[in-house]
Amino acid sequence: MSLNGIWQLKKIAMRNLARHKVKTILTSAAIMVSVAVYIFVNGWIRGMIIDSRRNIVNYEMGAAKLQTKLYFEKKDEMPSYENFTDWEKYHDALSSEGYVSAPRYVFSGTLFSISGSAPIVFYGVDPAFEMETMRYVSYVDFGCFPQNGDFGIALGTFAAEKLKVGIPSRPYRQELETLIVSAARSNAEEDFIRSLYDAASQKKSFWDVKPKETAEGNERMILKKDISRSDLDRYWNILDASGRNDVRINAVIDIKAVPETIQSGKWEGELFPALRSEDKLLVEAAYEYQDFIGGYLLVEEDEKALNDVLSAMIRAGFAGAVRHVNQLLDVKVVGVINSPAPLPNGNTAYIPLDILQDEAGMMFEGAVTELVIREKNAPDSRLPGKSESAAVISAALERGLAKAGYVMPNELVVHTWEEYMQDYLGYEAIENTMPQAIASLLLLLSFLGISNTILLAILERTKETGMMRAMGMTDRQMILVYMLEAGFLGFIGSVLGIILGCIINYPMVKYGMDFSAMVDVMGGGSIGFRTTSVFRSMWNVPVIIGSGIIATIISSCMAFFPTRRALNMPITESLRFE
C-alpha cells in the first residue's frame, strides 16, 4: 500500500474519532488512568526496592563480609564458635587495596534492665572502623555511641523502649510520673522533665488498626521535637544517675574445642556415622579406646593435627566439639540508635569489641566472626557494583596479603550482601510482583474496553462499512482503518497517562511518604521493605516511555479481532443492516 493510501486511511480513522467524541474521551480516559497508575506503582515499588537495598548495604552489612565457610553455611544459627583471629592483617590488606572494613563479633543473648528483659543480638564492634564503614553510627538519637574501653552499649530504639532504658519518647502519663519520682533528685528536675513532654493527640492515626484505649489521666505523652541537645543531655544524665541505664548481658558463648574424651555411645551413634570418609581415619588416629572410661581418650598432641580433627568434627556437626560457656557482663546503655533501617533499631546492641576479649569481658581472645567490607569513599546512594563483588574483593585481599607476606587461608571466604540476603531478595521479588500485576490487570481491562468500544463502533457503522467495501475498500484496508483508530485512542490516552503519572509521581520522588507511624504501630517490625521512615519513588524513564509505546501498540492490536469478525458479514447484508 502506498504512503498516500495510508495517509487517506489515517484521515478516515481521525474523522471517526472526531465524530464519536464521547466514546473517544471515555476510552482515552480509561487508558490514561491505567497508564498513570502503572507508572506510579512501578516508580514507587522500584524506589522502595532501591532504598531498602541501600539501607541493607549502608546500615546493616556493608557490600560484603569476610567469614569462615562454615559460618556462612550456618549463618541463621549465628555460630559464634566459627570465628577467626588476626583480623588486623586482613583489614590492613584490604585498606592497601582501596577498601574499608570493620571487625565484628556477633552473638545472641538476653539483656536485663531494672524494668525487664529482652532477647538481643549483640555486635562487638570497633567504633572507629564501624563508623568508617557503616552509616547507622551517626544516627544516635539520645546519648552517644560507645567508645573503646567503655563498658557501654548502644541499643536499638525499640529494644530501649521495651527495656525502658534511655529517654522515653512516648510514655504514658502514669509511667512518666513514676519515672520522675524515681529519677529526679529535686522539684526543679521534676518540672524540667515534665516540660519536655506534650500530651499526644487523641485523634486516631491513619495507621491505627483500632482506637487506643487508655485510662483517664493516663494518656500517651510525646517527647517534644524541638528540644535542644543540651536539654537532652541533661535529661539523659538525670536518668543515668538513677540507674535506669544499668543493664546486664547474659549470653552463652560457643567455643570450639577437641573433646578430651568421647563416650562410646556418642562415638558410634553421633560422631563416626557423620564423618566424611577421608576424616574417619584422621579422627581414629587421634583417639584410643580406654576400658576404664568406657570410651575414647584423646592422644594426639600435634597442634596442626588437632586443628584438622576439630575441623572434621565441626563439619560433621558433632555437638561435643562445641563448649557452651555462660557469660555475665554488667554494662551501661550510653546511646539509643534510630536509623533509617529497621535492623539497627530493633533488638540489637552494639558494644566495644576490645572490652569483650579477656576474662573481664567474654573471653573472645582477639577473635571476630566477620569483617564487614565496603569500597573506600563509595557514595551512600550507590549500590555495590563489580568492584565490590566477591571475586574482585577476594582477589584484592589476596594481593594485599601477599604484599605483607601472608597467604589467604582456605577456610575464609568473601560473600556479598546479595548472597547473604537471598531470602529477602526472593521475598522482595514477590512484594514487587503483586502491585505490578494489579496495575497490569488494570491496564488489560482498559484494553478490553477498547476492544469492546471498537466492536460497538463497527456494529453502529455496519451500513457505512458495507458502502465503503462496496466502493472498493478491501477487508485489509478496513482492518487497518479501525486499527489506526484504536491506535490513536491508545496514543492519546498514553500521552495523557504519562503526563498524569509524572504529575502524581513527582511529590513521591521529591518528598516521599512517611511510614514511621505505621512502623511504630507495628512495634518496629518490618513492613516488607528494609526501611522505617520515608519511602520515595523513582523516575523509571524506560518504563514511562515503554508503557506509552506498549499501550499504543496493544490498543491498536485489540481492534484486529472484533474488526475481522465484523467483516465476515456479506456486503449485501451490511447495506441492509439497520
XYZ file of N, CA and C in Angstrom, residues 305-457:
459
model
N 47.481 -31.288 63.638
C 46.601 -32.453 63.543
C 45.332 -32.248 64.366
N 45.496 -31.632 65.555
C 44.328 -31.355 66.396
C 43.368 -30.385 65.709
N 43.923 -29.389 65.023
C 43.077 -28.446 64.283
C 42.318 -29.150 63.161
N 42.977 -30.100 62.508
C 42.314 -30.853 61.445
C 41.199 -31.729 62.014
N 41.452 -32.329 63.172
C 40.441 -33.152 63.839
C 39.236 -32.298 64.224
N 39.506 -31.113 64.782
C 38.436 -30.201 65.185
C 37.594 -29.788 63.971
N 38.268 -29.469 62.866
C 37.547 -29.078 61.653
C 36.665 -30.213 61.149
N 37.172 -31.442 61.220
C 36.393 -32.601 60.778
C 35.142 -32.779 61.636
N 35.288 -32.587 62.941
C 34.146 -32.737 63.850
C 33.108 -31.634 63.620
N 33.577 -30.419 63.377
C 32.655 -29.309 63.130
C 31.896 -29.534 61.830
N 32.616 -30.001 60.793
C 31.938 -30.292 59.519
C 30.857 -31.346 59.696
N 31.128 -32.302 60.578
C 30.170 -33.376 60.825
C 29.015 -32.933 61.711
N 29.117 -31.729 62.283
C 28.061 -31.225 63.156
C 28.046 -31.896 64.509
N 29.206 -32.369 64.969
C 29.286 -33.065 66.257
C 29.200 -32.051 67.395
N 28.150 -32.171 68.213
C 27.908 -31.203 69.288
C 29.003 -31.225 70.342
N 29.674 -32.361 70.494
C 30.703 -32.470 71.525
C 31.932 -31.622 71.252
N 32.065 -31.098 70.003
C 33.221 -30.273 69.655
C 32.983 -28.801 69.974
N 31.818 -28.496 70.523
C 31.492 -27.112 70.869
C 31.150 -27.038 72.353
N 31.904 -26.204 73.081
C 31.633 -25.983 74.503
C 30.806 -24.716 74.660
N 29.805 -24.773 75.535
C 28.928 -23.640 75.785
C 29.322 -22.997 77.113
N 29.768 -21.764 77.028
C 30.240 -21.052 78.218
C 29.278 -19.908 78.525
N 28.654 -19.962 79.704
C 27.730 -18.901 80.102
C 28.523 -17.697 80.611
N 28.134 -16.511 80.105
C 28.856 -15.286 80.463
C 27.870 -14.229 80.963
N 28.282 -13.514 82.008
C 27.526 -12.378 82.520
C 28.410 -11.145 82.459
N 27.836 -10.042 82.031
C 28.620 -8.820 81.926
C 27.723 -7.623 82.227
N 28.132 -6.823 83.215
C 27.393 -5.609 83.573
C 27.907 -4.432 82.751
N 26.989 -3.760 82.065
C 27.344 -2.616 81.230
C 26.297 -1.521 81.428
N 26.517 -0.413 80.756
C 25.591 0.716 80.845
C 25.176 1.130 79.434
N 23.880 1.405 79.261
C 23.398 1.918 77.979
C 23.839 3.368 77.848
N 24.635 3.660 76.813
C 25.156 5.022 76.629
C 24.526 5.727 75.433
N 23.755 4.994 74.611
C 23.144 5.619 73.448
C 22.002 4.787 72.904
N 21.079 5.455 72.194
C 19.932 4.795 71.563
C 19.952 5.136 70.079
N 19.893 4.094 69.237
C 20.003 4.262 67.779
C 18.633 4.265 67.136
N 18.410 5.227 66.256
C 17.173 5.314 65.484
C 17.544 5.682 64.048
N 17.854 4.664 63.248
C 18.363 4.873 61.890
C 17.263 4.659 60.864
N 17.527 4.927 59.577
C 16.525 4.675 58.531
C 16.288 3.198 58.245
N 17.094 2.312 58.822
C 16.957 0.875 58.569
C 16.422 0.183 59.821
N 15.600 -0.858 59.664
C 14.987 -1.491 60.833
C 15.936 -2.313 61.691
N 16.973 -2.924 61.097
C 17.805 -3.833 61.886
C 18.536 -3.135 63.041
N 19.248 -2.015 62.807
C 19.913 -1.366 63.950
C 18.938 -0.820 64.989
N 17.682 -0.611 64.597
C 16.695 -0.060 65.522
C 15.972 -1.123 66.328
N 16.163 -2.381 65.985
C 15.399 -3.451 66.612
C 16.035 -3.967 67.885
N 15.942 -5.276 68.098
C 16.527 -5.906 69.284
C 18.014 -6.147 69.061
N 18.757 -5.059 68.929
C 20.189 -5.124 68.670
C 20.936 -4.247 69.654
N 22.183 -4.600 69.900
C 23.039 -3.806 70.788
C 24.450 -3.817 70.224
N 25.121 -2.683 70.328
C 26.490 -2.533 69.837
C 27.391 -2.212 71.020
N 28.463 -3.000 71.144
C 29.339 -2.905 72.304
C 30.788 -2.920 71.823
N 31.680 -2.152 72.444
C 33.085 -2.146 72.003
C 33.700 -3.540 72.036
N 34.365 -3.898 70.959
C 34.963 -5.224 70.836
C 36.098 -5.433 71.831
N 36.826 -4.351 72.163
C 38.023 -4.531 72.992
C 37.706 -4.946 74.428
N 36.501 -4.599 74.933
C 36.188 -4.966 76.320
C 35.709 -6.411 76.440
N 35.504 -7.084 75.300
C 34.987 -8.452 75.322
C 36.086 -9.499 75.252
N 37.342 -9.076 75.190
C 38.413 -10.011 74.869
C 38.852 -10.906 76.028
N 39.097 -10.317 77.201
C 39.696 -11.107 78.277
C 38.631 -11.612 79.246
N 39.076 -12.061 80.421
C 38.159 -12.639 81.392
C 37.191 -11.613 81.968
N 37.551 -10.325 81.897
C 36.642 -9.279 82.373
C 35.475 -9.091 81.414
N 35.615 -9.593 80.183
C 34.558 -9.469 79.188
C 33.947 -10.806 78.854
N 34.164 -11.288 77.622
C 33.572 -12.542 77.162
C 34.623 -13.569 76.741
N 35.881 -13.270 76.974
C 36.975 -14.186 76.642
C 37.012 -14.533 75.149
N 36.874 -13.514 74.282
C 36.926 -13.751 72.855
C 38.361 -13.962 72.366
N 39.329 -13.494 73.130
C 40.746 -13.709 72.836
C 41.129 -13.252 71.429
N 40.649 -12.079 71.058
C 41.043 -11.484 69.779
C 40.316 -11.989 68.568
N 39.312 -12.849 68.750
C 38.602 -13.430 67.609
C 37.442 -12.526 67.169
N 37.076 -12.644 65.901
C 35.880 -11.993 65.358
C 35.150 -13.006 64.490
N 33.867 -12.776 64.291
C 33.095 -13.682 63.435
C 33.003 -13.184 62.001
N 33.276 -11.869 61.778
C 33.167 -11.338 60.426
C 33.933 -10.032 60.289
N 34.255 -9.721 59.063
C 34.848 -8.442 58.704
C 33.942 -7.839 57.636
N 33.252 -6.751 57.979
C 32.340 -6.082 57.054
C 33.156 -5.197 56.115
N 32.883 -5.278 54.805
C 33.747 -4.644 53.796
C 32.943 -3.690 52.919
N 33.557 -2.554 52.597
C 32.978 -1.586 51.648
C 34.121 -0.887 50.924
N 33.890 -0.495 49.688
C 34.897 0.244 48.941
C 35.080 1.625 49.545
N 36.323 2.096 49.591
C 36.600 3.418 50.146
C 35.874 4.501 49.359
N 35.285 5.444 50.105
C 34.624 6.621 49.523
C 33.472 6.249 48.591
N 32.892 5.077 48.784
C 31.734 4.696 47.965
C 30.539 5.557 48.377
N 29.861 6.224 47.429
C 28.699 7.045 47.777
C 27.586 6.194 48.393
N 26.920 6.737 49.406
C 25.837 6.003 50.055
C 24.695 5.711 49.088
N 24.534 6.541 48.074
C 23.434 6.364 47.125
C 23.704 5.254 46.113
N 24.957 4.789 46.047
C 25.318 3.791 45.036
C 25.273 2.384 45.614
N 24.607 1.504 44.906
C 24.629 0.101 45.296
C 25.946 -0.529 44.844
N 26.430 -1.548 45.570
C 27.699 -2.182 45.184
C 27.668 -2.689 43.753
N 28.742 -2.419 43.032
C 28.869 -2.881 41.654
C 29.933 -3.944 41.521
N 30.528 -4.040 40.354
C 31.516 -5.073 40.074
C 32.731 -4.953 40.986
N 33.130 -3.708 41.318
C 34.320 -3.517 42.161
C 34.111 -4.032 43.582
N 32.843 -4.305 43.959
C 32.556 -4.828 45.293
C 31.950 -6.227 45.218
N 32.245 -6.930 44.143
C 31.809 -8.317 44.018
C 32.744 -9.211 44.829
N 32.292 -10.425 45.109
C 33.086 -11.354 45.916
C 34.421 -11.679 45.252
N 34.393 -11.877 43.931
C 35.618 -12.240 43.212
C 36.640 -11.115 43.254
N 36.183 -9.882 43.024
C 37.104 -8.737 42.993
C 37.667 -8.467 44.391
N 36.820 -8.508 45.409
C 37.294 -8.263 46.778
C 38.263 -9.369 47.209
N 37.932 -10.626 46.882
C 38.818 -11.742 47.248
C 40.194 -11.582 46.594
N 40.196 -11.202 45.308
C 41.466 -11.002 44.607
C 42.252 -9.851 45.231
N 41.558 -8.768 45.602
C 42.222 -7.626 46.241
C 42.791 -8.027 47.594
N 42.043 -8.828 48.348
C 42.510 -9.281 49.657
C 43.752 -10.156 49.516
N 43.756 -11.041 48.537
C 44.921 -11.906 48.319
C 46.149 -11.091 47.921
N 45.932 -10.065 47.079
C 47.055 -9.203 46.701
C 47.596 -8.450 47.911
N 46.696 -7.905 48.723
C 47.122 -7.170 49.902
C 47.867 -8.041 50.894
N 47.393 -9.274 51.076
C 48.078 -10.203 51.987
C 49.454 -10.577 51.447
N 49.534 -10.784 50.130
C 50.813 -11.156 49.515
C 51.854 -10.051 49.699
N 51.436 -8.792 49.632
C 52.366 -7.679 49.844
C 52.993 -7.742 51.233
N 52.195 -8.201 52.220
C 52.682 -8.264 53.604
C 53.295 -9.617 53.933
N 53.350 -10.512 52.950
C 53.964 -11.819 53.167
C 53.033 -12.863 53.737
N 51.711 -12.667 53.595
C 50.743 -13.632 54.109
C 50.034 -14.330 52.955
N 49.344 -15.423 53.302
C 48.561 -16.186 52.331
C 47.125 -16.258 52.832
N 46.190 -16.154 51.925
C 44.769 -16.229 52.271
C 44.413 -17.640 52.728
N 43.920 -17.813 53.974
C 43.542 -19.154 54.446
C 42.372 -19.719 53.650
N 42.365 -21.021 53.462
C 41.310 -21.668 52.689
C 39.952 -21.586 53.365
N 39.960 -21.525 54.714
C 38.679 -21.548 55.429
C 37.945 -20.205 55.422
N 38.617 -19.144 54.976
C 37.978 -17.829 54.937
C 37.494 -17.516 53.521
N 36.276 -16.985 53.431
C 35.691 -16.658 52.133
C 34.971 -15.308 52.227
N 34.804 -14.682 51.070
C 34.069 -13.423 50.976
C 32.709 -13.697 50.353
N 31.664 -13.199 50.995
C 30.308 -13.320 50.465
C 29.690 -11.932 50.375
N 29.032 -11.652 49.253
C 28.426 -10.338 49.057
C 27.098 -10.247 49.815
N 26.597 -9.019 49.925
C 25.320 -8.800 50.611
C 24.189 -9.517 49.888
N 24.282 -9.662 48.567
C 23.220 -10.341 47.822
C 23.181 -11.826 48.162
N 24.357 -12.439 48.314
C 24.405 -13.846 48.711
C 23.843 -14.021 50.121
N 24.135 -13.061 50.964
C 23.691 -13.130 52.353
C 22.184 -12.906 52.468
N 21.630 -12.124 51.559
C 20.228 -11.716 51.662
C 19.351 -12.382 50.606
N 19.684 -13.583 50.208
C 18.922 -14.262 49.155
C 17.459 -14.446 49.541
N 17.194 -14.793 50.796
C 15.810 -14.993 51.231
C 15.032 -13.684 51.129
N 15.665 -12.591 51.569
C 14.980 -11.297 51.491
C 14.731 -10.896 50.042
N 15.713 -11.096 49.173
C 15.560 -10.720 47.772
C 14.443 -11.519 47.103
N 14.284 -12.789 47.515
C 13.174 -13.588 46.999
C 11.839 -13.034 47.461
N 11.774 -12.632 48.730
C 10.554 -12.034 49.258
C 10.290 -10.688 48.589
N 11.362 -9.949 48.345
C 11.245 -8.644 47.681
C 10.641 -8.799 46.287
N 11.043 -9.858 45.588
C 10.511 -10.104 44.248
C 9.002 -10.335 44.298
N 8.537 -11.035 45.333
C 7.095 -11.262 45.492
C 6.389 -9.945 45.782
N 6.983 -9.144 46.686
C 6.405 -7.840 47.017
C 6.318 -6.952 45.777
N 7.292 -7.079 44.909
C 7.324 -6.260 43.697
C 6.294 -6.745 42.677
N 6.096 -8.053 42.609
C 5.250 -8.634 41.567
C 3.772 -8.316 41.775
N 3.304 -8.377 43.020
C 1.863 -8.250 43.270
C 1.298 -6.887 42.856
N 1.879 -5.749 43.296
C 1.336 -4.453 42.841
C 1.458 -4.260 41.335
N 2.580 -4.746 40.776
C 2.757 -4.623 39.329
C 1.699 -5.435 38.592
N 1.359 -6.610 39.133
C 0.346 -7.448 38.500
C -1.018 -6.763 38.535
N -1.327 -6.112 39.671
C -2.611 -5.406 39.784
C -2.677 -4.258 38.789
N -1.574 -3.490 38.690
C -1.525 -2.380 37.735
C -1.638 -2.895 36.301
N -0.972 -4.021 36.021
C -1.044 -4.603 34.669
C -2.457 -5.082 34.363
N -3.138 -5.639 35.378
C -4.521 -6.084 35.192
C -5.418 -4.896 34.867
N -5.202 -3.780 35.552
C -5.967 -2.563 35.265
C -5.732 -2.107 33.824
N -4.492 -2.200 33.391
C -4.153 -1.824 32.015
C -4.837 -2.758 31.022
N -4.856 -4.056 31.354
C -5.502 -5.031 30.472
C -6.996 -4.772 30.369
N -7.626 -4.426 31.503
C -9.065 -4.142 31.489
C -9.385 -2.966 30.577
N -8.515 -1.961 30.594
C -8.749 -0.809 29.714
C -8.627 -1.225 28.249
N -7.717 -2.147 27.936
C -7.574 -2.620 26.560
C -8.793 -3.442 26.131
N -9.349 -4.212 27.078
C -10.576 -4.937 26.764
C -11.708 -3.954 26.499
N -11.680 -2.840 27.216
C -12.665 -1.783 26.959
C -12.521 -1.218 25.563
N -11.271 -1.057 25.123
C -11.023 -0.585 23.758
C -11.604 -1.569 22.751
N -11.373 -2.845 22.968
C -11.882 -3.876 22.061
C -13.397 -3.817 21.991
N -14.029 -3.649 23.160
C -15.484 -3.559 23.194
C -15.977 -2.301 22.484
N -15.270 -1.186 22.693
C -15.644 0.073 22.051
C -15.549 -0.035 20.528
N -14.478 -0.628 20.049
C -14.291 -0.799 18.600
C -15.379 -1.693 18.029
N -15.715 -2.763 18.745
C -16.759 -3.674 18.272
C -18.095 -2.958 18.163
N -18.441 -2.153 19.176
C -19.691 -1.400 19.138
C -19.668 -0.379 17.997
N -18.499 0.251 17.817
C -18.376 1.238 16.736
C -18.579 0.586 15.381
